[in-house]
Short mmCIF file of C-alpha atoms in Angstrom, two decimals:
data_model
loop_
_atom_site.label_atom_id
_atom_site.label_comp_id
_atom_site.label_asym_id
_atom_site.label_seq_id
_atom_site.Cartn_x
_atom_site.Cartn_y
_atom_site.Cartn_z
CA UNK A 17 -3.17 -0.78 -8.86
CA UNK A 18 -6.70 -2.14 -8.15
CA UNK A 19 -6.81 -0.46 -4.75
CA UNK A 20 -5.48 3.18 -5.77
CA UNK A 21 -8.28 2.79 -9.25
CA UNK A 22 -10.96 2.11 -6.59
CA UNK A 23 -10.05 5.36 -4.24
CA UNK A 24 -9.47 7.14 -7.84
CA UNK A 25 -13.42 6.04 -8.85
CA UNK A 26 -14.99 6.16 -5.67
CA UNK A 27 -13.60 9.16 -4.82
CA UNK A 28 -12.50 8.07 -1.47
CA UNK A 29 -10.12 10.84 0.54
CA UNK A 30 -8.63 9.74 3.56
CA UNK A 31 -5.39 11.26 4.65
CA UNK A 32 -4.69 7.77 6.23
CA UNK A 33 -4.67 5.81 2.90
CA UNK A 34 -2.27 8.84 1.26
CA UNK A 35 0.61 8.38 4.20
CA UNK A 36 0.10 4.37 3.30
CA UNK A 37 0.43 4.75 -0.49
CA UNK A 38 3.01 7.42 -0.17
CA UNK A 39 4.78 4.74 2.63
CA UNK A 40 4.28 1.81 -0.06
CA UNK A 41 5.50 3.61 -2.94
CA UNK A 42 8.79 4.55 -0.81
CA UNK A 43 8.98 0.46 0.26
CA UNK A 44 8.41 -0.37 -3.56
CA UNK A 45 11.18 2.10 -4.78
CA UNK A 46 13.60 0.50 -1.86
CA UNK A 47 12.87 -2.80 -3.02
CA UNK A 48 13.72 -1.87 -6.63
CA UNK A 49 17.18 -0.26 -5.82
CA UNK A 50 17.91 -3.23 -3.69
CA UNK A 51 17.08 -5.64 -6.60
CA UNK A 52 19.02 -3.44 -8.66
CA UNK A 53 21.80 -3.19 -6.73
CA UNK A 54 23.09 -5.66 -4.45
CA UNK A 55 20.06 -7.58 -4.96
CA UNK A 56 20.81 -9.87 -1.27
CA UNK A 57 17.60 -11.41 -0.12
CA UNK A 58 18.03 -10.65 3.78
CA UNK A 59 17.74 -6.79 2.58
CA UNK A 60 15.30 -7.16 0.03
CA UNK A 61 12.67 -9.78 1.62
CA UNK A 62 11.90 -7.24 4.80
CA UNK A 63 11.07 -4.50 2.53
CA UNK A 64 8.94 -6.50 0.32
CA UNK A 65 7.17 -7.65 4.12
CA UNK A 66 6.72 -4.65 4.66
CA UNK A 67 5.43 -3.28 1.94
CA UNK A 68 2.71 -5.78 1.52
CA UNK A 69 2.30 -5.85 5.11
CA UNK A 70 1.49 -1.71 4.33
CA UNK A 71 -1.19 -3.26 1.19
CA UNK A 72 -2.80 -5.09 3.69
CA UNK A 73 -3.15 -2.56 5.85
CA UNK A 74 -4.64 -0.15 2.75
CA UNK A 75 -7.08 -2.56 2.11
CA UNK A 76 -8.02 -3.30 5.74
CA UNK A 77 -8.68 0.78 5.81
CA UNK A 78 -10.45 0.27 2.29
CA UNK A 79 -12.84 -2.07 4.14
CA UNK A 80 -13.56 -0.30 7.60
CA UNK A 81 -14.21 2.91 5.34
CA UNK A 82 -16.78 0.57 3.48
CA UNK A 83 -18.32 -0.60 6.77
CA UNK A 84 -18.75 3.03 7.54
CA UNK A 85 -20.54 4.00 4.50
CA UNK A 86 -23.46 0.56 4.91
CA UNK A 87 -23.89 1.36 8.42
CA UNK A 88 -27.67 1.84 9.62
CA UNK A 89 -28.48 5.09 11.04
#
């Protein structure tokens, strides 16, 4: 929630952030049917990899957009 407040205030738009949250969202909704559901751990523990895996990746693109911004011209 942090991450998508700080795009949301800073007005950040990067297409490549909106296919991660959209692909995060989709992991997170997995992961809650499988908890629901069946709720085995070798199903549920990828998708919850992954899906922070994704996080990470959101806030590695956070950064570099950051760096980006501070750069000396």
């Amino acid at each position: 929630y942090v991450l998508s407040l700080l795009l949301l205030i800073l007005h950040i738009e990067s297409f490549v952030l909106m296919c991660l949250s959209w692909s995060y969202f989709g992991l997170r909704v997995c992961h809650s049917f499988v908890h629901c559901t069946s709720n085995k751990l070798r199903y549920r523990a990828p998708i919850f990899i992954a899906s922070t895996f994704i996080l990470l990746l959101m806030w590695g693109h956070l950064g570099l957009i950051f760096l980006s911004y501070n750069t000396p011209s």
